[in-house]
mmCIF file of C-alpha atoms in Angstrom:
data_model
loop_
_atom_site.group_PDB
_atom_site.id
_atom_site.type_symbol
_atom_site.label_atom_id
_atom_site.label_comp_id
_atom_site.label_asym_id
_atom_site.label_seq_id
_atom_site.Cartn_x
_atom_site.Cartn_y
_atom_site.Cartn_z
ATOM 1 C CA MET A 1 -8.121 -23.172 -20.572
ATOM 2 C CA ALA A 2 -8.765 -24.034 -16.938
ATOM 3 C CA THR A 3 -7.126 -26.813 -14.981
ATOM 4 C CA ASP A 4 -8.512 -28.559 -11.887
ATOM 5 C CA ARG A 5 -5.999 -29.080 -9.115
ATOM 6 C CA THR A 6 -6.835 -31.435 -6.273
ATOM 7 C CA HIS A 7 -4.973 -31.313 -2.955
ATOM 8 C CA GLN A 8 -5.191 -33.729 -0.056
ATOM 9 C CA ARG A 9 -4.289 -32.192 3.299
ATOM 10 C CA ARG A 10 -4.832 -33.623 6.747
ATOM 11 C CA GLY A 11 -7.583 -35.981 5.630
ATOM 12 C CA ARG A 12 -9.539 -33.525 3.534
ATOM 13 C CA ILE A 13 -9.631 -33.045 -0.213
ATOM 14 C CA THR A 14 -10.081 -29.659 -1.840
ATOM 15 C CA THR A 15 -10.392 -28.920 -5.512
ATOM 16 C CA THR A 16 -9.808 -25.521 -7.081
ATOM 17 C CA THR A 17 -10.143 -24.385 -10.661
ATOM 18 C CA SER A 18 -7.663 -21.870 -12.039
ATOM 19 C CA PRO A 19 -6.252 -20.758 -15.386
ATOM 20 C CA ALA A 20 -3.587 -22.982 -16.937
ATOM 21 C CA ARG A 21 -0.132 -21.692 -16.029
ATOM 22 C CA PRO A 22 3.231 -22.095 -17.705
ATOM 23 C CA ALA A 23 5.704 -24.573 -16.262
ATOM 24 C CA THR A 24 8.113 -21.706 -15.557
ATOM 25 C CA GLY A 25 5.733 -20.083 -13.052
ATOM 26 C CA MET A 26 6.877 -19.551 -9.476
ATOM 27 C CA GLN A 27 5.076 -20.385 -6.256
ATOM 28 C CA LEU A 28 4.439 -17.550 -3.799
ATOM 29 C CA GLY A 29 2.926 -17.750 -0.360
ATOM 30 C CA VAL A 30 0.900 -14.672 0.645
ATOM 31 C CA ILE A 31 -0.050 -13.944 4.248
ATOM 32 C CA GLY A 32 -2.490 -11.083 4.717
ATOM 33 C CA LEU A 33 -5.435 -10.840 2.330
ATOM 34 C CA GLY A 34 -6.816 -7.368 2.924
ATOM 35 C CA ARG A 35 -7.329 -4.974 0.020
ATOM 36 C CA MET A 36 -3.640 -4.779 -0.848
ATOM 37 C CA GLY A 37 -2.889 -8.441 -0.176
ATOM 38 C CA GLN A 38 -5.747 -9.568 -2.406
ATOM 39 C CA ILE A 39 -4.375 -7.397 -5.213
ATOM 40 C CA VAL A 40 -0.981 -9.084 -4.822
ATOM 41 C CA VAL A 41 -2.709 -12.469 -5.116
ATOM 42 C CA ASP A 42 -4.724 -11.423 -8.161
ATOM 43 C CA ARG A 43 -1.786 -9.956 -10.059
ATOM 44 C CA VAL A 44 0.598 -12.831 -9.279
ATOM 45 C CA LEU A 45 -1.985 -15.375 -10.445
ATOM 46 C CA ALA A 46 -2.702 -13.361 -13.593
ATOM 47 C CA ALA A 47 1.006 -13.430 -14.439
ATOM 48 C CA GLY A 48 1.005 -17.241 -14.440
ATOM 49 C CA HIS A 49 2.369 -18.035 -10.993
ATOM 50 C CA ASP A 50 0.918 -20.159 -8.189
ATOM 51 C CA VAL A 51 -0.205 -18.676 -4.878
ATOM 52 C CA VAL A 52 -0.788 -20.220 -1.463
ATOM 53 C CA ALA A 53 -2.937 -17.807 0.543
ATOM 54 C CA PHE A 54 -3.544 -17.429 4.277
ATOM 55 C CA ASP A 55 -5.351 -14.917 6.462
ATOM 56 C CA LEU A 56 -6.993 -15.062 9.878
ATOM 57 C CA ASP A 57 -10.215 -14.055 8.093
ATOM 58 C CA GLU A 58 -11.685 -17.213 6.581
ATOM 59 C CA ALA A 59 -13.800 -15.168 4.161
ATOM 60 C CA ALA A 60 -10.662 -13.519 2.773
ATOM 61 C CA VAL A 61 -9.064 -16.927 2.257
ATOM 62 C CA ALA A 62 -12.197 -18.144 0.482
ATOM 63 C CA ALA A 63 -12.128 -15.066 -1.785
ATOM 64 C CA ALA A 64 -8.519 -15.796 -2.724
ATOM 65 C CA ALA A 65 -9.411 -19.430 -3.447
ATOM 66 C CA GLU A 66 -12.191 -18.323 -5.775
ATOM 67 C CA VAL A 67 -9.677 -16.605 -8.058
ATOM 68 C CA GLY A 68 -7.330 -19.597 -8.125
ATOM 69 C CA ALA A 69 -5.130 -19.445 -5.019
ATOM 70 C CA ASP A 70 -4.523 -22.537 -2.905
ATOM 71 C CA PRO A 71 -6.173 -21.782 0.458
ATOM 72 C CA ALA A 72 -4.483 -22.485 3.790
ATOM 73 C CA ASP A 73 -6.360 -22.711 7.075
ATOM 74 C CA SER A 74 -3.346 -22.132 9.338
ATOM 75 C CA ILE A 75 0.308 -21.127 9.210
ATOM 76 C CA ALA A 76 1.208 -24.808 9.505
ATOM 77 C CA ASP A 77 -1.009 -25.662 6.537
ATOM 78 C CA PHE A 78 0.417 -22.688 4.640
ATOM 79 C CA LEU A 79 4.017 -23.855 5.178
ATOM 80 C CA GLU A 80 3.119 -27.441 4.308
ATOM 81 C CA GLN A 81 1.908 -26.379 0.877
ATOM 82 C CA LEU A 82 5.030 -24.412 -0.042
ATOM 83 C CA GLU A 83 7.348 -26.513 -2.165
ATOM 84 C CA GLY A 84 11.145 -26.256 -2.147
ATOM 85 C CA ALA A 85 12.700 -22.944 -1.158
ATOM 86 C CA LYS A 86 9.928 -20.806 0.318
ATOM 87 C CA ARG A 87 8.974 -17.413 -1.165
ATOM 88 C CA ILE A 88 6.638 -15.620 1.236
ATOM 89 C CA TRP A 89 4.998 -12.199 0.898
ATOM 90 C CA LEU A 90 3.640 -10.588 4.077
ATOM 91 C CA MET A 91 0.883 -7.997 3.650
ATOM 92 C CA VAL A 92 -0.136 -7.584 7.283
ATOM 93 C CA PRO A 93 -0.448 -4.356 9.316
ATOM 94 C CA ALA A 94 2.879 -2.801 10.273
ATOM 95 C CA GLY A 95 4.173 -3.317 13.792
ATOM 96 C CA ALA A 96 3.264 -6.136 16.141
ATOM 97 C CA ALA A 97 1.401 -8.153 13.494
ATOM 98 C CA VAL A 98 4.561 -8.492 11.397
ATOM 99 C CA ASP A 99 6.606 -9.631 14.402
ATOM 100 C CA ALA A 100 3.927 -12.109 15.472
ATOM 101 C CA THR A 101 3.757 -13.600 11.968
ATOM 102 C CA LEU A 102 7.537 -13.877 11.747
ATOM 103 C CA GLU A 103 7.625 -15.562 15.152
ATOM 104 C CA GLU A 104 5.451 -18.338 13.761
ATOM 105 C CA LEU A 105 7.352 -18.602 10.488
ATOM 106 C CA GLU A 106 10.986 -18.365 11.595
ATOM 107 C CA PRO A 107 11.375 -21.874 13.109
ATOM 108 C CA HIS A 108 10.516 -23.221 9.638
ATOM 109 C CA LEU A 109 12.690 -20.887 7.549
ATOM 110 C CA GLU A 110 16.152 -21.528 6.114
ATOM 111 C CA ASP A 111 18.775 -19.326 4.502
ATOM 112 C CA ASP A 112 17.617 -20.112 0.959
ATOM 113 C CA ASP A 113 14.064 -18.917 1.724
ATOM 114 C CA ILE A 114 12.887 -15.352 1.025
ATOM 115 C CA VAL A 115 10.426 -13.247 3.018
ATOM 116 C CA VAL A 116 9.000 -9.974 1.654
ATOM 117 C CA ASP A 117 7.376 -7.421 3.967
ATOM 118 C CA GLY A 118 5.115 -5.390 1.681
ATOM 119 C CA GLY A 119 3.489 -3.307 4.422
ATOM 120 C CA ASN A 120 4.293 0.178 5.730
ATOM 121 C CA SER A 121 6.828 -0.947 8.321
ATOM 122 C CA LYS A 122 9.177 1.480 10.029
ATOM 123 C CA PHE A 123 12.550 1.112 8.325
ATOM 124 C CA GLN A 124 14.395 0.549 11.635
ATOM 125 C CA ASP A 125 12.076 -2.399 12.319
ATOM 126 C CA SER A 126 12.913 -3.832 8.904
ATOM 127 C CA VAL A 127 16.645 -3.605 9.657
ATOM 128 C CA ARG A 128 16.082 -5.429 12.959
ATOM 129 C CA ARG A 129 13.965 -8.130 11.328
ATOM 130 C CA ALA A 130 16.461 -8.656 8.520
ATOM 131 C CA GLU A 131 19.223 -9.253 11.065
ATOM 132 C CA SER A 132 17.263 -11.859 13.004
ATOM 133 C CA CYS A 133 15.343 -13.637 10.231
ATOM 134 C CA PRO A 134 16.861 -16.961 9.089
ATOM 135 C CA ALA A 135 15.651 -16.273 5.537
ATOM 136 C CA ALA A 136 16.649 -13.469 3.186
ATOM 137 C CA TYR A 137 14.452 -10.526 4.212
ATOM 138 C CA LEU A 138 13.236 -7.941 1.704
ATOM 139 C CA ASP A 139 11.515 -4.771 2.903
ATOM 140 C CA CYS A 140 9.196 -3.638 0.139
ATOM 141 C CA GLY A 141 7.648 -0.189 0.202
ATOM 142 C CA THR A 142 4.381 -0.409 -1.736
ATOM 143 C CA SER A 143 2.590 2.550 -3.307
ATOM 144 C CA GLY A 144 -0.459 2.739 -5.524
ATOM 145 C CA GLY A 145 -3.342 1.849 -3.242
ATOM 146 C CA PRO A 146 -6.375 -0.092 -4.466
ATOM 147 C CA ALA A 147 -5.895 1.488 -7.895
ATOM 148 C CA GLY A 148 -2.977 -0.930 -8.231
ATOM 149 C CA ALA A 149 -5.489 -3.673 -8.918
ATOM 150 C CA ASP A 150 -5.525 -2.573 -12.541
ATOM 151 C CA LEU A 151 -2.287 -0.654 -13.010
ATOM 152 C CA GLY A 152 0.088 -2.400 -10.616
ATOM 153 C CA PHE A 153 2.015 -0.972 -7.683
ATOM 154 C CA SER A 154 5.216 1.002 -7.358
ATOM 155 C CA LEU A 155 7.612 -1.150 -5.314
ATOM 156 C CA MET A 156 10.713 0.083 -3.468
ATOM 157 C CA VAL A 157 12.718 -2.936 -2.302
ATOM 158 C CA GLY A 158 15.548 -3.172 0.208
ATOM 159 C CA GLY A 159 17.598 -6.190 1.273
ATOM 160 C CA PRO A 160 19.900 -8.745 -0.344
ATOM 161 C CA GLU A 161 20.289 -8.061 -4.047
ATOM 162 C CA ALA A 162 20.378 -11.770 -4.921
ATOM 163 C CA ALA A 163 16.990 -12.303 -3.228
ATOM 164 C CA TYR A 164 15.576 -9.313 -5.107
ATOM 165 C CA ALA A 165 16.849 -10.732 -8.399
ATOM 166 C CA GLU A 166 15.310 -14.115 -7.603
ATOM 167 C CA LEU A 167 11.887 -12.531 -7.103
ATOM 168 C CA GLU A 168 11.973 -10.163 -10.072
ATOM 169 C CA PRO A 169 9.251 -12.164 -11.933
ATOM 170 C CA ILE A 170 6.996 -11.684 -8.910
ATOM 171 C CA PHE A 171 7.840 -7.987 -8.625
ATOM 172 C CA ASP A 172 7.173 -7.592 -12.359
ATOM 173 C CA ALA A 173 3.712 -9.060 -11.773
ATOM 174 C CA VAL A 174 2.806 -7.016 -8.706
ATOM 175 C CA ALA A 175 4.274 -3.740 -9.972
ATOM 176 C CA THR A 176 3.322 -1.797 -13.084
ATOM 177 C CA GLY A 177 6.038 -3.845 -14.816
ATOM 178 C CA PRO A 178 9.863 -3.903 -14.782
ATOM 179 C CA ASP A 179 10.034 -0.100 -14.483
ATOM 180 C CA GLY A 180 7.652 -0.129 -11.521
ATOM 181 C CA HIS A 181 10.074 -1.666 -9.032
ATOM 182 C CA GLY A 182 13.680 -1.250 -8.064
ATOM 183 C CA HIS A 183 16.326 -2.435 -5.616
ATOM 184 C CA MET A 184 16.961 0.547 -3.354
ATOM 185 C CA GLY A 185 19.872 -0.886 -1.356
ATOM 186 C CA PRO A 186 20.485 -2.833 1.878
ATOM 187 C CA ALA A 187 17.970 -3.833 4.527
ATOM 188 C CA GLY A 188 15.658 -0.997 5.502
ATOM 189 C CA SER A 189 16.209 1.089 2.378
ATOM 190 C CA GLY A 190 12.947 0.043 0.725
ATOM 191 C CA HIS A 191 10.802 1.149 3.639
ATOM 192 C CA TYR A 192 13.012 4.232 4.095
ATOM 193 C CA VAL A 193 12.290 5.368 0.533
ATOM 194 C CA LYS A 194 8.573 4.640 1.035
ATOM 195 C CA MET A 195 8.595 6.668 4.261
ATOM 196 C CA VAL A 196 9.958 9.713 2.447
ATOM 197 C CA HIS A 197 7.528 9.076 -0.427
ATOM 198 C CA ASN A 198 4.670 9.373 2.072
ATOM 199 C CA GLY A 199 6.105 12.594 3.480
ATOM 200 C CA VAL A 200 6.150 14.059 -0.032
ATOM 201 C CA GLU A 201 2.566 12.863 -0.458
ATOM 202 C CA TYR A 202 1.536 14.798 2.668
ATOM 203 C CA ALA A 203 3.068 18.008 1.301
ATOM 204 C CA LEU A 204 1.457 17.602 -2.116
ATOM 205 C CA MET A 205 -1.968 16.997 -0.588
ATOM 206 C CA GLN A 206 -1.525 20.094 1.566
ATOM 207 C CA ALA A 207 -0.516 22.226 -1.431
ATOM 208 C CA TYR A 208 -3.541 21.141 -3.473
ATOM 209 C CA GLY A 209 -5.772 21.660 -0.456
ATOM 210 C CA GLU A 210 -4.553 25.209 0.157
ATOM 211 C CA GLY A 211 -4.812 26.155 -3.517
ATOM 212 C CA PHE A 212 -8.358 24.891 -3.853
ATOM 213 C CA GLU A 213 -9.313 26.519 -0.547
ATOM 214 C CA LEU A 214 -8.212 29.904 -1.913
ATOM 215 C CA LEU A 215 -10.210 29.281 -5.093
ATOM 216 C CA TYR A 216 -13.233 28.228 -3.014
ATOM 217 C CA GLU A 217 -13.066 31.242 -0.679
ATOM 218 C CA GLY A 218 -11.820 33.686 -3.320
ATOM 219 C CA ARG A 219 -13.283 36.286 -5.669
ATOM 220 C CA TYR A 220 -15.135 34.031 -8.109
ATOM 221 C CA ASP A 221 -17.838 31.400 -7.953
ATOM 222 C CA LEU A 222 -15.836 28.558 -9.479
ATOM 223 C CA ASP A 223 -16.659 24.994 -10.454
ATOM 224 C CA LEU A 224 -13.677 23.234 -8.882
ATOM 225 C CA GLU A 225 -14.289 20.014 -10.799
ATOM 226 C CA ASP A 226 -13.931 22.041 -13.990
ATOM 227 C CA VAL A 227 -10.761 23.724 -12.688
ATOM 228 C CA SER A 228 -9.306 20.306 -11.859
ATOM 229 C CA ARG A 229 -10.172 18.975 -15.302
ATOM 230 C CA VAL A 230 -8.465 21.878 -17.059
ATOM 231 C CA TRP A 231 -5.373 21.659 -14.853
ATOM 232 C CA ASN A 232 -5.168 17.917 -15.478
ATOM 233 C CA ASN A 233 -4.931 18.466 -19.227
ATOM 234 C CA GLY A 234 -1.473 19.859 -19.868
ATOM 235 C CA ALA A 235 -0.899 22.079 -16.807
ATOM 236 C CA VAL A 236 2.449 21.964 -14.987
ATOM 237 C CA ILE A 237 0.756 20.744 -11.781
ATOM 238 C CA ARG A 238 -1.176 17.855 -13.362
ATOM 239 C CA SER A 239 -0.864 14.585 -11.432
ATOM 240 C CA TRP A 240 -2.754 11.557 -10.194
ATOM 241 C CA LEU A 241 -3.550 13.392 -6.955
ATOM 242 C CA LEU A 242 -5.063 16.192 -9.018
ATOM 243 C CA GLU A 243 -7.139 13.607 -10.888
ATOM 244 C CA LEU A 244 -8.373 12.467 -7.475
ATOM 245 C CA CYS A 245 -9.260 16.082 -6.646
ATOM 246 C CA GLU A 246 -11.377 16.131 -9.792
ATOM 247 C CA GLU A 247 -13.019 12.867 -8.723
ATOM 248 C CA ALA A 248 -13.718 14.281 -5.255
ATOM 249 C CA PHE A 249 -15.420 17.416 -6.581
ATOM 250 C CA ARG A 250 -17.390 15.388 -9.124
ATOM 251 C CA GLU A 251 -18.697 12.939 -6.532
ATOM 252 C CA GLU A 252 -19.013 15.213 -3.487
ATOM 253 C CA GLY A 253 -19.710 18.619 -5.043
ATOM 254 C CA THR A 254 -17.555 21.738 -5.134
ATOM 255 C CA ASP A 255 -18.090 22.574 -1.458
ATOM 256 C CA LEU A 256 -17.382 19.026 -0.155
ATOM 257 C CA VAL A 257 -20.101 19.859 2.335
ATOM 258 C CA ASP A 258 -20.564 16.356 3.780
ATOM 259 C CA VAL A 259 -16.839 15.651 4.150
ATOM 260 C CA ALA A 260 -15.400 16.206 7.633
ATOM 261 C CA ASP A 261 -12.373 18.433 8.266
ATOM 262 C CA ARG A 262 -10.583 15.610 10.076
ATOM 263 C CA VAL A 263 -7.614 14.023 8.263
ATOM 264 C CA GLU A 264 -6.517 10.613 9.575
ATOM 265 C CA GLY A 265 -3.100 8.965 9.288
ATOM 266 C CA GLY A 266 0.241 10.491 10.170
ATOM 267 C CA SER A 267 2.691 7.777 11.231
ATOM 268 C CA THR A 268 4.892 7.750 8.120
ATOM 269 C CA GLY A 269 4.871 11.547 7.973
ATOM 270 C CA THR A 270 5.982 11.655 11.604
ATOM 271 C CA TRP A 271 8.806 9.234 10.847
ATOM 272 C CA THR A 272 9.877 11.400 7.896
ATOM 273 C CA VAL A 273 10.018 14.565 10.019
ATOM 274 C CA GLN A 274 11.913 12.724 12.765
ATOM 275 C CA GLU A 275 14.451 11.502 10.205
ATOM 276 C CA GLY A 276 14.826 15.035 8.851
ATOM 277 C CA LEU A 277 15.674 16.230 12.370
ATOM 278 C CA GLU A 278 18.166 13.408 12.917
ATOM 279 C CA GLN A 279 19.887 14.025 9.571
ATOM 280 C CA GLU A 280 19.663 17.836 9.966
ATOM 281 C CA VAL A 281 17.812 18.090 6.658
ATOM 282 C CA PRO A 282 15.085 20.767 6.683
ATOM 283 C CA VAL A 283 11.658 19.476 5.638
ATOM 284 C CA PRO A 284 9.418 22.486 6.422
ATOM 285 C CA LEU A 285 6.721 21.654 3.866
ATOM 286 C CA ILE A 286 6.335 18.083 5.099
ATOM 287 C CA TYR A 287 6.380 19.277 8.722
ATOM 288 C CA THR A 288 3.693 21.884 8.026
ATOM 289 C CA ALA A 289 1.514 19.330 6.240
ATOM 290 C CA LEU A 290 1.888 16.928 9.181
ATOM 291 C CA SER A 291 1.020 19.727 11.631
ATOM 292 C CA GLU A 292 -2.090 20.577 9.598
ATOM 293 C CA ARG A 293 -3.124 16.929 9.682
ATOM 294 C CA PHE A 294 -2.828 16.814 13.477
ATOM 295 C CA GLY A 295 -4.486 20.223 13.763
ATOM 296 C CA SER A 296 -7.513 18.902 11.895
ATOM 297 C CA ARG A 297 -8.337 16.792 14.934
ATOM 298 C CA ALA A 298 -8.602 19.777 17.260
ATOM 299 C CA ASP A 299 -10.654 22.286 15.266
ATOM 300 C CA ASP A 300 -12.607 22.544 12.042
ATOM 301 C CA GLY A 301 -13.575 24.952 9.300
ATOM 302 C CA ARG A 302 -10.749 24.387 6.821
ATOM 303 C CA PHE A 303 -11.703 23.459 3.258
ATOM 304 C CA SER A 304 -8.143 22.216 2.613
ATOM 305 C CA ARG A 305 -8.620 19.603 5.304
ATOM 306 C CA ARG A 306 -11.896 18.427 3.811
ATOM 307 C CA LEU A 307 -10.132 17.927 0.496
ATOM 308 C CA ALA A 308 -7.194 16.080 2.118
ATOM 309 C CA ASN A 309 -9.696 13.851 3.908
ATOM 310 C CA ARG A 310 -11.405 12.956 0.627
ATOM 311 C CA LEU A 311 -8.090 12.446 -1.213
ATOM 312 C CA ARG A 312 -7.147 9.692 1.250
ATOM 313 C CA TYR A 313 -10.222 7.820 0.027
ATOM 314 C CA GLY A 314 -9.190 8.436 -3.570
ATOM 315 C CA PHE A 315 -5.799 6.772 -3.380
ATOM 316 C CA GLY A 316 -6.226 4.381 -0.463
ATOM 317 C CA ARG A 317 -9.974 3.836 -0.158
ATOM 318 C CA HIS A 318 -9.656 4.912 3.481
ATOM 319 C CA GLU A 319 -12.974 5.629 5.184
ATOM 320 C CA VAL A 320 -14.115 9.250 4.796
ATOM 321 C CA PRO A 321 -15.081 10.804 8.149
ATOM 322 C CA ARG A 322 -18.305 12.765 7.593
ATOM 323 C CA ARG A 323 -19.803 15.815 9.223
ATOM 324 C CA GLU A 324 -22.612 15.042 11.624
#
């Protein structure tokens, strides 16, 4: 059953229609309504909570309002709509955008408020922000990509344990469920675990790429979609990435002929390798995968790079550079 909620703000009246929600639902403010931020909004609403949504893109705010969020047209309007202790989820690009958003928020935050950074921030930046933020600051590594719209994300959370416990209903909603999120430790640990996760991802993509390149260039004329399908059904190396390999070959063809050799990204892998050097922990597979990714920007001709390029679309819906 739907309920109409009318809000009067600064002389205007807006009415939104959304599903009826239980009285025990929480209120969450979400800033940043790109692909991942919109999924956070959708899943939190579906779990019976209220959402106040803001983005610099008015169309993104309108899209969030259509599914039941309360739209805000500015940070001031956003803060005005949050009731009681504020629970805010940031899903903005890592780096300067996070600092700029916090600069606007911090004068209005108190120690009983909670801020979650769900982006791919560098863990050292999260430690710095946690120390300066008036509110409890949770760094939340988020994995799952746009596929999380249906399944939910994997969430790795660092920061005060009490703040994490307070937001567990929200994490349950955004993640695959209670088993899909965990408190990793103090400030920075959530983004630290996500950083290493991404380094592992690089190495796995490289391994699949090299294996399929050998099959492609090898002795037999193989249907790589068929190979992927067989491996995905019971083989030791079955995985979601391998399912995305199967998708890539099905949609692009065995030779991936239109897919460029260039593989974008690299920041989190670089951070992982740097941390390995600082901690004197050898990470040769991750380093090699990172080197291959950078090498793809200087020369071409490698099938493994074409596959890695297409896999980034599979899990993150990143644009696929194409051959000219």
